[in-house]
mmCIF file of N, CA and C in Angstrom:
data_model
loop_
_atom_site.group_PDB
_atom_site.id
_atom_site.type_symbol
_atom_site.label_atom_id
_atom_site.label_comp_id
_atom_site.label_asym_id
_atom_site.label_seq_id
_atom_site.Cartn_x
_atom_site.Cartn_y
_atom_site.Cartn_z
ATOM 1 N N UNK Q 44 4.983 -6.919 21.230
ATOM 2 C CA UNK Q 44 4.524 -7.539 20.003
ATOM 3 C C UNK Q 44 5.360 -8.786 19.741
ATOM 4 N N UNK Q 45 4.691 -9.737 19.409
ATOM 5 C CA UNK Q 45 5.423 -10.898 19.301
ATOM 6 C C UNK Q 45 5.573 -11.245 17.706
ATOM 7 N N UNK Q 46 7.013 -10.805 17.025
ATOM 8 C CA UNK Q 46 6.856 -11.243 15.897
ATOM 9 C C UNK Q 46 6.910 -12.305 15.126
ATOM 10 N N UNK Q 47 6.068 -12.701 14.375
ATOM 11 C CA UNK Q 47 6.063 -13.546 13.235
ATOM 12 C C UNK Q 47 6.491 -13.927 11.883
ATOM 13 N N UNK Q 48 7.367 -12.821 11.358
ATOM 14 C CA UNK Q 48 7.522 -12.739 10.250
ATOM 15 C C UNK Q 48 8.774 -11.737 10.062
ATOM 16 N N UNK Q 49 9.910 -11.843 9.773
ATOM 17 C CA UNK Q 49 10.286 -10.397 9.492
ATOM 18 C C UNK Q 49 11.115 -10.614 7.538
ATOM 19 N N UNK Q 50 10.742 -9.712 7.434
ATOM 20 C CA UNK Q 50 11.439 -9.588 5.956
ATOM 21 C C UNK Q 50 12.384 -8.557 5.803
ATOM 22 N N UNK Q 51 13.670 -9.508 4.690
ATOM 23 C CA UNK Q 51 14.706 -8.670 4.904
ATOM 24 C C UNK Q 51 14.985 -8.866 3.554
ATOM 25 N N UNK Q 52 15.641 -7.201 3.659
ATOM 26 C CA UNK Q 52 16.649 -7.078 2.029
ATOM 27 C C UNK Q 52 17.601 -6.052 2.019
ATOM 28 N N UNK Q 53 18.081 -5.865 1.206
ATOM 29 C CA UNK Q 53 19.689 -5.440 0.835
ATOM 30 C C UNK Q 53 19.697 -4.542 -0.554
ATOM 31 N N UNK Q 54 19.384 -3.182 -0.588
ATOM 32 C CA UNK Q 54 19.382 -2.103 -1.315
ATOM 33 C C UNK Q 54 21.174 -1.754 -1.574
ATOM 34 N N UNK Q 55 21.626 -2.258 -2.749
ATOM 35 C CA UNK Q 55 22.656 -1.660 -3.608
ATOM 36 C C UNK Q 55 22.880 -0.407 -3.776
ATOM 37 N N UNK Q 56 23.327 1.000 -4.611
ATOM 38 C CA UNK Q 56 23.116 2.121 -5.012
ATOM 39 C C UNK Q 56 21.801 2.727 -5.099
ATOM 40 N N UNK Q 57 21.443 2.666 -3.653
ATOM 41 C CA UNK Q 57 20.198 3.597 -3.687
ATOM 42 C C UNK Q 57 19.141 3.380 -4.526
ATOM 43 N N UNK Q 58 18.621 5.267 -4.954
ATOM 44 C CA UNK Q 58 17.320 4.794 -5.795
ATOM 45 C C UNK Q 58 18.036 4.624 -7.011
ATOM 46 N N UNK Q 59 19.147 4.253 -7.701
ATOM 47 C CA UNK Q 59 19.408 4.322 -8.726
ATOM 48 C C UNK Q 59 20.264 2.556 -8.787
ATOM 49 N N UNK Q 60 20.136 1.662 -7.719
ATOM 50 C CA UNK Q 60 20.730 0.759 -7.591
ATOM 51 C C UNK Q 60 19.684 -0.664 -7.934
ATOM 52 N N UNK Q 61 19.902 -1.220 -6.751
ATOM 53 C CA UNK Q 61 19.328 -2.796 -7.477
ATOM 54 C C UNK Q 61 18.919 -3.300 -5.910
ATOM 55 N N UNK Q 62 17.838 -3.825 -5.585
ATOM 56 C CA UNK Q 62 17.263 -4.737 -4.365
ATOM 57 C C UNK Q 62 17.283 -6.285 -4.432
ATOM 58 N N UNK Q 63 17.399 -6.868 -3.195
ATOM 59 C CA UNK Q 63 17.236 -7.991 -3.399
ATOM 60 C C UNK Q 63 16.784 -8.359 -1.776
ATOM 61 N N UNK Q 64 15.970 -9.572 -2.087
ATOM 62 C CA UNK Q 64 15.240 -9.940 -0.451
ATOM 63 C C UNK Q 64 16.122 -11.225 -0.722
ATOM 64 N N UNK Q 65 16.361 -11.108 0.972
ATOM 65 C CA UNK Q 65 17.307 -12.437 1.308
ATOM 66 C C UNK Q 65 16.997 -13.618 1.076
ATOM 67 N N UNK Q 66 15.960 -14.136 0.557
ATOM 68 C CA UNK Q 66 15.584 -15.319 0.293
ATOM 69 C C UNK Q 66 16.250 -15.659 -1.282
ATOM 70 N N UNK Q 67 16.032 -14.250 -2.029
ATOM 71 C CA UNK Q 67 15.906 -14.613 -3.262
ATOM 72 C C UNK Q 67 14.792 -14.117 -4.280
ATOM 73 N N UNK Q 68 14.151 -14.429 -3.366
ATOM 74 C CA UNK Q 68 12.339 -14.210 -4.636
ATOM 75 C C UNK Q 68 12.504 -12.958 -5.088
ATOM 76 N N UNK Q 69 12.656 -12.082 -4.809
ATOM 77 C CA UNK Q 69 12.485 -10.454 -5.521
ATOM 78 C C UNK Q 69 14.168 -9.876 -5.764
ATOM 79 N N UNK Q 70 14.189 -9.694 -6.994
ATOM 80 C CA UNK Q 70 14.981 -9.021 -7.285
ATOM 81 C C UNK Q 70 14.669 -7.637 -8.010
ATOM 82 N N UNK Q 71 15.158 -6.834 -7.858
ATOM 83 C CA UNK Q 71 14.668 -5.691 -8.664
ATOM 84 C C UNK Q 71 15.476 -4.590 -9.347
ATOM 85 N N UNK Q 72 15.672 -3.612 -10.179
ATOM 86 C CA UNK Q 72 16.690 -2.726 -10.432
ATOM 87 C C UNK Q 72 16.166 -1.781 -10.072
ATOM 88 N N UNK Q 73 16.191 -0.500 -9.531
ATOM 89 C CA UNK Q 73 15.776 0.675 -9.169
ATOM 90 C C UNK Q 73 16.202 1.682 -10.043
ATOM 91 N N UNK Q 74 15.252 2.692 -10.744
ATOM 92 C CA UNK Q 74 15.495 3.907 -11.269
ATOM 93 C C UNK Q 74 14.632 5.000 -10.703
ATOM 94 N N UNK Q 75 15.418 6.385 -10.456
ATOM 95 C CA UNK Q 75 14.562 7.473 -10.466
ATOM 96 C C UNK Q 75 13.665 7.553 -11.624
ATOM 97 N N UNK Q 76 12.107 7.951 -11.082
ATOM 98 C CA UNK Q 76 10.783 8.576 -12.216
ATOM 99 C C UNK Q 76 11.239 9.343 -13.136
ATOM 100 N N UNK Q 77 11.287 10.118 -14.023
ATOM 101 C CA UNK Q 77 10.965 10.826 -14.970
ATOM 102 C C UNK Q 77 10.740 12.103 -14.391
ATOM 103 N N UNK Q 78 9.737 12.225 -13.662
ATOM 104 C CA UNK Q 78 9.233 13.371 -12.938
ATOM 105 C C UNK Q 78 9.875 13.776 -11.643
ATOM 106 N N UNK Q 79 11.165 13.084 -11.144
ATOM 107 C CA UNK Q 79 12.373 13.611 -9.887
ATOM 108 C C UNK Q 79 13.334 13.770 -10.784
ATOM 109 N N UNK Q 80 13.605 13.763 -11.877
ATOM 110 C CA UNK Q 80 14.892 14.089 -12.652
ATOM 111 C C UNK Q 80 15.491 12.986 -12.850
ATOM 112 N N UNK Q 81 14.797 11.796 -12.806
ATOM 113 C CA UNK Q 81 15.708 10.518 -13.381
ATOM 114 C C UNK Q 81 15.405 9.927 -14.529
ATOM 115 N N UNK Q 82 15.818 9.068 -15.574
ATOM 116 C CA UNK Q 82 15.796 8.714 -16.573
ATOM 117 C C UNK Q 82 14.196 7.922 -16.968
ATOM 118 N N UNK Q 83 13.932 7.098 -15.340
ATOM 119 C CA UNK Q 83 12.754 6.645 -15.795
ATOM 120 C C UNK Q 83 12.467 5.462 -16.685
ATOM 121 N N UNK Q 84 11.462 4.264 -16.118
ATOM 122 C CA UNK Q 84 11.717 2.832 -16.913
ATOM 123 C C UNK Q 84 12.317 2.065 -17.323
ATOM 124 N N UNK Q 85 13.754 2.439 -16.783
ATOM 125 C CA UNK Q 85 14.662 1.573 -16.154
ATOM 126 C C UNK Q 85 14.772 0.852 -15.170
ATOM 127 N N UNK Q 86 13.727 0.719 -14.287
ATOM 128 C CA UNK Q 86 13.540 -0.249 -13.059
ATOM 129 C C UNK Q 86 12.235 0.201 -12.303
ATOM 130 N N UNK Q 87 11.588 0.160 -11.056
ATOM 131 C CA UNK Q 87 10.763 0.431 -10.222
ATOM 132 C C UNK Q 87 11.412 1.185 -9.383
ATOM 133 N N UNK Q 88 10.601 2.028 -8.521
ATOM 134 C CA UNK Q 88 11.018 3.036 -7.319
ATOM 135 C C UNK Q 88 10.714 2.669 -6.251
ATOM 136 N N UNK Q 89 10.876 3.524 -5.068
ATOM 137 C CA UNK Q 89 10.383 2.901 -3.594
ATOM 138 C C UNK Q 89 9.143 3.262 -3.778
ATOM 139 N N UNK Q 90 8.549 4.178 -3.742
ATOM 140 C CA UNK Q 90 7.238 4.608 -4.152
ATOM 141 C C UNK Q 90 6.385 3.711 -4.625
ATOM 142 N N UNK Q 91 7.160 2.992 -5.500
ATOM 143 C CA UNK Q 91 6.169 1.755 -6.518
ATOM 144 C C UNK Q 91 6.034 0.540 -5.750
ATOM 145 N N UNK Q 92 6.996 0.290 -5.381
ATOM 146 C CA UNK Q 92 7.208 -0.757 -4.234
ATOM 147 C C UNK Q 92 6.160 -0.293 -2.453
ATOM 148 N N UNK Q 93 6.480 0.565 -2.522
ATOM 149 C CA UNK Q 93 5.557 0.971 -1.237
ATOM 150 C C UNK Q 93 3.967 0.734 -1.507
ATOM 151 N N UNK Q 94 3.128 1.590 -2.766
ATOM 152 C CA UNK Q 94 2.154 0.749 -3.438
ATOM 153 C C UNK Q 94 1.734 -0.535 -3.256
ATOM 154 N N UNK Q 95 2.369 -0.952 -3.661
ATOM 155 C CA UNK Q 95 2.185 -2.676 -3.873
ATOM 156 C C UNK Q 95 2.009 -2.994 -2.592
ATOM 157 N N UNK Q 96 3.333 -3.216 -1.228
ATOM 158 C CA UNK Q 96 2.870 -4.063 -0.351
ATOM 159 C C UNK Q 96 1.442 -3.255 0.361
ATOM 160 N N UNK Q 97 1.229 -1.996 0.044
ATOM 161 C CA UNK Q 97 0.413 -1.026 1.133
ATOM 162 C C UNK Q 97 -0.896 -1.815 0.473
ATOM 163 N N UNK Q 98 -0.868 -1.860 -0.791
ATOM 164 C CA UNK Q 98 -2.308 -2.237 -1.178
ATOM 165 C C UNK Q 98 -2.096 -3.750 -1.371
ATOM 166 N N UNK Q 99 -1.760 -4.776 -1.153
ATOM 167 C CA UNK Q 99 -1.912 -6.077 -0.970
ATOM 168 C C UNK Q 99 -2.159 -6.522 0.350
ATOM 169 N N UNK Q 100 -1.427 -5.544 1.573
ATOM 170 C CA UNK Q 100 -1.958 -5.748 2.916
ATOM 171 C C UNK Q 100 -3.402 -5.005 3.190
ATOM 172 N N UNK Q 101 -3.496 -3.807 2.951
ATOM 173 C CA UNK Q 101 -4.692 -3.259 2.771
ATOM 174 C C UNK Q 101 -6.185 -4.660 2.187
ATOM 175 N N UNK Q 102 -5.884 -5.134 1.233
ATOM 176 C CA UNK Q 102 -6.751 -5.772 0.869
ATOM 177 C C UNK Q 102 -6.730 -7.359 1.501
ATOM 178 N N UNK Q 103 -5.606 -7.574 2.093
ATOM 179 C CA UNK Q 103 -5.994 -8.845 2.928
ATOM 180 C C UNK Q 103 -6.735 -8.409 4.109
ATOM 181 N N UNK Q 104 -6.474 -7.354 4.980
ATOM 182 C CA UNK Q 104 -7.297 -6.886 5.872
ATOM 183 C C UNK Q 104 -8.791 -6.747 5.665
ATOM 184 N N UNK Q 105 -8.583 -6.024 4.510
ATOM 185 C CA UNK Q 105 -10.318 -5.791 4.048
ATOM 186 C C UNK Q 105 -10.810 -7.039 3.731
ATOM 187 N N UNK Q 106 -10.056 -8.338 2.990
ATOM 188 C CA UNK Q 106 -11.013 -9.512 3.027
ATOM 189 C C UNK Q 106 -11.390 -10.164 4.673
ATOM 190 N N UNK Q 107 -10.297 -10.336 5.283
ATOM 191 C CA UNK Q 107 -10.319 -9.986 6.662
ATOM 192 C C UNK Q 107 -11.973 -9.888 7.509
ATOM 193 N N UNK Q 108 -11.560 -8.285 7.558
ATOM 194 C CA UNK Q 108 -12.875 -8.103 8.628
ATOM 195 C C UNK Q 108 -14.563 -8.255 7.388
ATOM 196 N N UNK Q 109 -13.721 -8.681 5.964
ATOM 197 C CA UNK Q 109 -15.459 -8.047 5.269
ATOM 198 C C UNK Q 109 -15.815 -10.348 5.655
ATOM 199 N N UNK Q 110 -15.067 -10.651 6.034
ATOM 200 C CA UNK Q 110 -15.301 -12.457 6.507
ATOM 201 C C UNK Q 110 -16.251 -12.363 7.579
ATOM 202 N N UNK Q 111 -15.507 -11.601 8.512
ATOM 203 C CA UNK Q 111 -16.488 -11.536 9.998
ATOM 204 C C UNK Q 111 -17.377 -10.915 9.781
ATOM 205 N N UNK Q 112 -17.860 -10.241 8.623
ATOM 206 C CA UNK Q 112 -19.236 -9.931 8.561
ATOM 207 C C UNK Q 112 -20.091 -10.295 7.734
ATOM 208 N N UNK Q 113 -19.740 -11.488 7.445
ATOM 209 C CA UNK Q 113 -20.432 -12.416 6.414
ATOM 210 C C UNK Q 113 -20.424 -11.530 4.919
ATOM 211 N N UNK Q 114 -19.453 -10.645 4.182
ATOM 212 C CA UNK Q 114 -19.694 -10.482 3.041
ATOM 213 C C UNK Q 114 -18.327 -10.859 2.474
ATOM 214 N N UNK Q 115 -18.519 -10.769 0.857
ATOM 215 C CA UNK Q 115 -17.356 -11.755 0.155
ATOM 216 C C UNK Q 115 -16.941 -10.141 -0.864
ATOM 217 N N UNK Q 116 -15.724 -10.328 -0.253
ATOM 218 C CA UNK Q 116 -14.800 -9.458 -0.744
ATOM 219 C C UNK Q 116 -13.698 -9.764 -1.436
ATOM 220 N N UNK Q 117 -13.667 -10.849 -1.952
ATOM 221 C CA UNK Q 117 -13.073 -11.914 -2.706
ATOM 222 C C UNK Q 117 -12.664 -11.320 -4.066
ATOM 223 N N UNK Q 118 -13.604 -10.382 -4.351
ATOM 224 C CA UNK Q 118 -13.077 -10.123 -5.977
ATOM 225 C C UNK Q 118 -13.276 -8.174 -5.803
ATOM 226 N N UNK Q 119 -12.293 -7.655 -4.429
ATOM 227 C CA UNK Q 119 -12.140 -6.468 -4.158
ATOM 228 C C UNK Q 119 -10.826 -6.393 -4.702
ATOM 229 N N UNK Q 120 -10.848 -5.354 -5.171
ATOM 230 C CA UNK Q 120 -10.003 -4.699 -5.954
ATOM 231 C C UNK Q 120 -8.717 -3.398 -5.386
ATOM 232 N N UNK Q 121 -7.980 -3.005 -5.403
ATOM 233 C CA UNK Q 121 -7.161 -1.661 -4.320
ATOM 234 C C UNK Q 121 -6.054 -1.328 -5.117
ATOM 235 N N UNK Q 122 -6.557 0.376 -5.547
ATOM 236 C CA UNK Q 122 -6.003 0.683 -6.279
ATOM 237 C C UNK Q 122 -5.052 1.696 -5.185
ATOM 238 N N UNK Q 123 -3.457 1.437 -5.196
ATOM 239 C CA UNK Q 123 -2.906 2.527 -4.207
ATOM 240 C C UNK Q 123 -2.244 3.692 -5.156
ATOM 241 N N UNK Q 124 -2.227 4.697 -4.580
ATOM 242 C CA UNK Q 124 -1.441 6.140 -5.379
ATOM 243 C C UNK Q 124 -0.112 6.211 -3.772
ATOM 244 N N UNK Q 125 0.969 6.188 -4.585
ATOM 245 C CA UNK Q 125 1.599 6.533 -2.968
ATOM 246 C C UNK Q 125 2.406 8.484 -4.056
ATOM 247 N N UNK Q 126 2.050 9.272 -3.734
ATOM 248 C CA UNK Q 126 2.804 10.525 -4.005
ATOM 249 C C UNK Q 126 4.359 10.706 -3.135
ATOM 250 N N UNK Q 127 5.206 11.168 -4.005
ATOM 251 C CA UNK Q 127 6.360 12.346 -2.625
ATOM 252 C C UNK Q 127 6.627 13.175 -3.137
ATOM 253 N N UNK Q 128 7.391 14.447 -2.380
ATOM 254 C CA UNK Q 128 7.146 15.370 -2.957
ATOM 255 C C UNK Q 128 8.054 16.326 -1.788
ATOM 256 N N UNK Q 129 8.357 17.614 -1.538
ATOM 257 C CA UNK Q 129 9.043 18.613 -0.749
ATOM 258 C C UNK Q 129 8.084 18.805 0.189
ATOM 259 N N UNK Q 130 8.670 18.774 1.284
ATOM 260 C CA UNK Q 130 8.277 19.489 2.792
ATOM 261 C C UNK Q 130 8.139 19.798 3.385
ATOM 262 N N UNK Q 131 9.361 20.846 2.980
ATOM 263 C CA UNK Q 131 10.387 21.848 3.412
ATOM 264 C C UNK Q 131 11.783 22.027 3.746
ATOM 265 N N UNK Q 132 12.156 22.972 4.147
ATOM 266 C CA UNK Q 132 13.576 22.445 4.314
ATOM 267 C C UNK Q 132 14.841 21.279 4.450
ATOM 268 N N UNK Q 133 14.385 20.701 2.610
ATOM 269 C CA UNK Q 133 15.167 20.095 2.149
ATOM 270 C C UNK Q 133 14.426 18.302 2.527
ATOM 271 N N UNK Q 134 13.516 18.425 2.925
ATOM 272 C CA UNK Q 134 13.156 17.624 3.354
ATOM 273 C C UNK Q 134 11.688 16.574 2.403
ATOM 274 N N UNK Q 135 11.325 15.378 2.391
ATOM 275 C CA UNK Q 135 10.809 15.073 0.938
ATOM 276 C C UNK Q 135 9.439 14.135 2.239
ATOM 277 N N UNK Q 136 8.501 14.259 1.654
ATOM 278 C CA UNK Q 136 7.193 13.521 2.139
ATOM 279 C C UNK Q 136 6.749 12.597 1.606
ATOM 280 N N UNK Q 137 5.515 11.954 1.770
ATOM 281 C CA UNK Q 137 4.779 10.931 1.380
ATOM 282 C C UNK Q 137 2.767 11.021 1.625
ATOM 283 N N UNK Q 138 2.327 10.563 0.337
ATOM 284 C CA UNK Q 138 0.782 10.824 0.789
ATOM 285 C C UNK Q 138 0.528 9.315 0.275
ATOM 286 N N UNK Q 139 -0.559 8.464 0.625
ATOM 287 C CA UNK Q 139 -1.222 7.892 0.130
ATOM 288 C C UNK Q 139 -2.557 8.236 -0.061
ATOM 289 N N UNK Q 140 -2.963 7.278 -1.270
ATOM 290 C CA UNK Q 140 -4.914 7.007 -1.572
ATOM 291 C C UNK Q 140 -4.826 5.627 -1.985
ATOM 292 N N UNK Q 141 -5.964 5.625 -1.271
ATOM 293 C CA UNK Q 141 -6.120 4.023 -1.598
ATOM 294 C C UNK Q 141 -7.660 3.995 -2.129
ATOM 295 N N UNK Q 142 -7.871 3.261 -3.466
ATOM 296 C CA UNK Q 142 -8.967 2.831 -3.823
ATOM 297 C C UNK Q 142 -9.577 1.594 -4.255
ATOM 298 N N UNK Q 143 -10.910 1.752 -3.291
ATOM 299 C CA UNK Q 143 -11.163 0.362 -3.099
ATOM 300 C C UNK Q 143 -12.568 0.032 -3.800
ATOM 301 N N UNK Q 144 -12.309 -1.512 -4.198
ATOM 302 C CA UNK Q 144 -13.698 -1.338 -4.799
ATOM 303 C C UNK Q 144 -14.050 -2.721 -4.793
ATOM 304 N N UNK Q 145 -15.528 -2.866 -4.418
ATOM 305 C CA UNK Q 145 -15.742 -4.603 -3.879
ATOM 306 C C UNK Q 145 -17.010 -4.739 -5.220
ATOM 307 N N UNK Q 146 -17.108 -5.425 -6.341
ATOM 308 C CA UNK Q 146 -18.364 -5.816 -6.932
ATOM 309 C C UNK Q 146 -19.657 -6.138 -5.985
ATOM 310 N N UNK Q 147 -20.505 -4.834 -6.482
ATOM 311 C CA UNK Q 147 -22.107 -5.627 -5.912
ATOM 312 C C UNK Q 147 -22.217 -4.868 -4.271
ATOM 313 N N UNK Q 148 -21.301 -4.281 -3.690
ATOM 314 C CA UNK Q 148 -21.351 -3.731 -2.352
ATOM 315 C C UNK Q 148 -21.742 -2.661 -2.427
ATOM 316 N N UNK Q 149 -22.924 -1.892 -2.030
ATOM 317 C CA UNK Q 149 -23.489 -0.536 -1.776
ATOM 318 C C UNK Q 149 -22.633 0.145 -1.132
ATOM 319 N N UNK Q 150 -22.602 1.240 -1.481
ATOM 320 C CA UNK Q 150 -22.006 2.922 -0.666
ATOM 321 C C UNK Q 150 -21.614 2.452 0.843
ATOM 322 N N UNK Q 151 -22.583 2.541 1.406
ATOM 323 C CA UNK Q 151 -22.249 2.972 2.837
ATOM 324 C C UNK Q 151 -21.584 1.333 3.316
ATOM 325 N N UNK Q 152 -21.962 0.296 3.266
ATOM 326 C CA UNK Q 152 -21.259 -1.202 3.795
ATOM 327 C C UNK Q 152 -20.050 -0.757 2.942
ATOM 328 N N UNK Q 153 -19.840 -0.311 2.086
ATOM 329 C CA UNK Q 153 -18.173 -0.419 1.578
ATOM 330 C C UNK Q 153 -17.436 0.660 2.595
ATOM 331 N N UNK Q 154 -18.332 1.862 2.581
ATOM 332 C CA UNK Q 154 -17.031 2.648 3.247
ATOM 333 C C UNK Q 154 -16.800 2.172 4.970
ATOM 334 N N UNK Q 155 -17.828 1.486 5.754
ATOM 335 C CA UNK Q 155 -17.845 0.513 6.767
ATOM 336 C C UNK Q 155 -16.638 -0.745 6.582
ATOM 337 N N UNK Q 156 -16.804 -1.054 6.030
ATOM 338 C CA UNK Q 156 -15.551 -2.392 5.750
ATOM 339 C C UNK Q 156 -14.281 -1.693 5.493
ATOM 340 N N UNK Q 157 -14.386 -0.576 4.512
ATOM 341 C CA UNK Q 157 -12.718 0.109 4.246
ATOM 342 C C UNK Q 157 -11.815 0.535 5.656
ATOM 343 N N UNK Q 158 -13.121 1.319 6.488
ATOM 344 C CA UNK Q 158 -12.878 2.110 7.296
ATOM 345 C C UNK Q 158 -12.368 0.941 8.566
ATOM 346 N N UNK Q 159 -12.911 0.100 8.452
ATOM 347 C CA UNK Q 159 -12.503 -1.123 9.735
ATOM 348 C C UNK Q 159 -10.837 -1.898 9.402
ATOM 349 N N UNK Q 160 -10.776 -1.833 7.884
ATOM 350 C CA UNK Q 160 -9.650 -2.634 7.460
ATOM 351 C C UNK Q 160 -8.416 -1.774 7.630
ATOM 352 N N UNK Q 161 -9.048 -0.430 7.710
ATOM 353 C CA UNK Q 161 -7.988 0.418 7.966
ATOM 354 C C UNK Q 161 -7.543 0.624 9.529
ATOM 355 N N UNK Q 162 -8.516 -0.139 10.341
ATOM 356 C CA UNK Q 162 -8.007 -0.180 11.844
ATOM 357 C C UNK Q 162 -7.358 -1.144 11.798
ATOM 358 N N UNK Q 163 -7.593 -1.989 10.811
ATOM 359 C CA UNK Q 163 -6.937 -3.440 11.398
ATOM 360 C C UNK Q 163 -5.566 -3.577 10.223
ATOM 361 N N UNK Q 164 -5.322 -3.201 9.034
ATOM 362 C CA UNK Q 164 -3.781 -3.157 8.427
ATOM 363 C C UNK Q 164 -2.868 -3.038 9.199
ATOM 364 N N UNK Q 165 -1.625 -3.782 8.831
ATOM 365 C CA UNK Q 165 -0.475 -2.928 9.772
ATOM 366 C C UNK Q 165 0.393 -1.618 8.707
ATOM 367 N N UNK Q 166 0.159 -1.657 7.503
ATOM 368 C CA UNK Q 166 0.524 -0.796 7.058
ATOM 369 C C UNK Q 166 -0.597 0.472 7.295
ATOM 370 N N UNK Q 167 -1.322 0.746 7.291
ATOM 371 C CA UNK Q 167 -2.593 1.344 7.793
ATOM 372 C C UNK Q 167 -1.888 2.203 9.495
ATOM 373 N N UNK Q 168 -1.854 0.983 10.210
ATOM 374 C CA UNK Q 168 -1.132 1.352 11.270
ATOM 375 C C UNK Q 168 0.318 2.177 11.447
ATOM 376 N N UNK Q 169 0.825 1.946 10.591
ATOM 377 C CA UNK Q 169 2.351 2.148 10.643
ATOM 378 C C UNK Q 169 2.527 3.819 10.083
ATOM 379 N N UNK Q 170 1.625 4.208 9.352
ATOM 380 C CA UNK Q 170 1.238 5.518 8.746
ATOM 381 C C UNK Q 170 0.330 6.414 9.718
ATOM 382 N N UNK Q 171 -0.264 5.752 10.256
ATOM 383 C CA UNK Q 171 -1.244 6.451 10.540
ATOM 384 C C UNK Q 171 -1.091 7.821 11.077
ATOM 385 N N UNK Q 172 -0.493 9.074 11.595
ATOM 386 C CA UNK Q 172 -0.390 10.049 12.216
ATOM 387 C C UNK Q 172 0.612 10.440 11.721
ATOM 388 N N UNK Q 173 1.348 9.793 10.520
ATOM 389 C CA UNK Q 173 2.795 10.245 10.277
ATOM 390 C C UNK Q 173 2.769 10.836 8.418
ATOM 391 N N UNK Q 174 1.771 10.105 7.591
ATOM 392 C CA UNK Q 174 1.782 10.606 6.684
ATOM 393 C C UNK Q 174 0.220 10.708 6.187
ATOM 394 N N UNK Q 175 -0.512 11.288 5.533
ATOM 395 C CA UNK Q 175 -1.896 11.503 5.188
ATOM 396 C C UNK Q 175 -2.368 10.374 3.908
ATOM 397 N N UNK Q 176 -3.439 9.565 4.908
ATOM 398 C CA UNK Q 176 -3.649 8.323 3.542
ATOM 399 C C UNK Q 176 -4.928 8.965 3.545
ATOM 400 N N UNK Q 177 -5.594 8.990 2.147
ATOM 401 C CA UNK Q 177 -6.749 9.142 1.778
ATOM 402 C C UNK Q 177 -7.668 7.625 1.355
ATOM 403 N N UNK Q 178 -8.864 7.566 1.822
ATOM 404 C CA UNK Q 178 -9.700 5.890 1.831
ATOM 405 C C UNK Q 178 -10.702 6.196 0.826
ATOM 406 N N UNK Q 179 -10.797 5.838 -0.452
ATOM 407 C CA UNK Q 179 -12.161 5.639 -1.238
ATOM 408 C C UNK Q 179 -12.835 5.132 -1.416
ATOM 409 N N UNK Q 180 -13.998 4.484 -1.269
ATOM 410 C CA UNK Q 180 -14.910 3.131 -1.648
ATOM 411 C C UNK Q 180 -15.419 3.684 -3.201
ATOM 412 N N UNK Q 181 -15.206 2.677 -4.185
ATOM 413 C CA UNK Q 181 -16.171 3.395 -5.031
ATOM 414 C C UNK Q 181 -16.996 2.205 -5.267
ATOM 415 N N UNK Q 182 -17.999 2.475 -5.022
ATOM 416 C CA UNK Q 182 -19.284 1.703 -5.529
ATOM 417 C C UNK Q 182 -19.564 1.105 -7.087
ATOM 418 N N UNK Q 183 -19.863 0.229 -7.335
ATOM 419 C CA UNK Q 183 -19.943 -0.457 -8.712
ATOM 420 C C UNK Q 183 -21.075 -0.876 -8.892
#
């Protein structure tokens, strides 16, 4: 693979610390949820952060391949859920869902375009066999 891009950053005290990408642009404070035993709305989590880039790459893909097929996915929408949770012995997981939703696109061409963008993401890729993403089209 020939890379193009790599992004880097520098995690302080954990989930209870502070991020920063080497450029500068993102800074962030990190707090545990509410619901792992942390105080909560004191900063963003990895979880929240995982969200975001999963469903901003997700949806460049999907504008992506919905180009090569002549439809405009321009005002598609991707809503991500990333869950974690116990796994077992001591050990903590990850699920995604991703929901997608294109104005004006029927049932079956949406779940066709989701299902292709999900071959072609690299976050899509990078999950794939390792944690369980769930794909929704919902029709509008």
């Amino acid at each position: 693979m020939k890379i193009l891009y790599t992004a880097e950053a520098t995690v302080y005290g954990g989930r209870e610390g502070e991020a920063r990408t080497s450029d500068g642009n993102l800074v962030v404070n990190l707090s545990i949820p509410k619901e792992m035993g942390g105080p909560g709305g004191q900063g963003t989590n990895p979880e929240q952060l995982f969200a975001v880039g999963y469903a901003a790459c997700f949806q460049s893909a999907l504008m992506a391949v919905a180009r090569r097929q002549h439809v405009d996915a321009s005002q598609s929408t991707i809503n991500s859920k990333v869950g974690i949770g116990p796994i077992g012995e001591g050990a903590f997981g990850l699920n995604v869902e991703l929901h997608v939703s294109i104005p004006g696109l029927d049932q079956e061409t949406g779940e066709k375009l989701v299902e292709a963008a999900h071959k072609v993401c690299p976050y899509s890729n990078a999950t794939r066999g390792n944690i369980p993403v769930k794909l929704v089209f919902e029709a509008q």
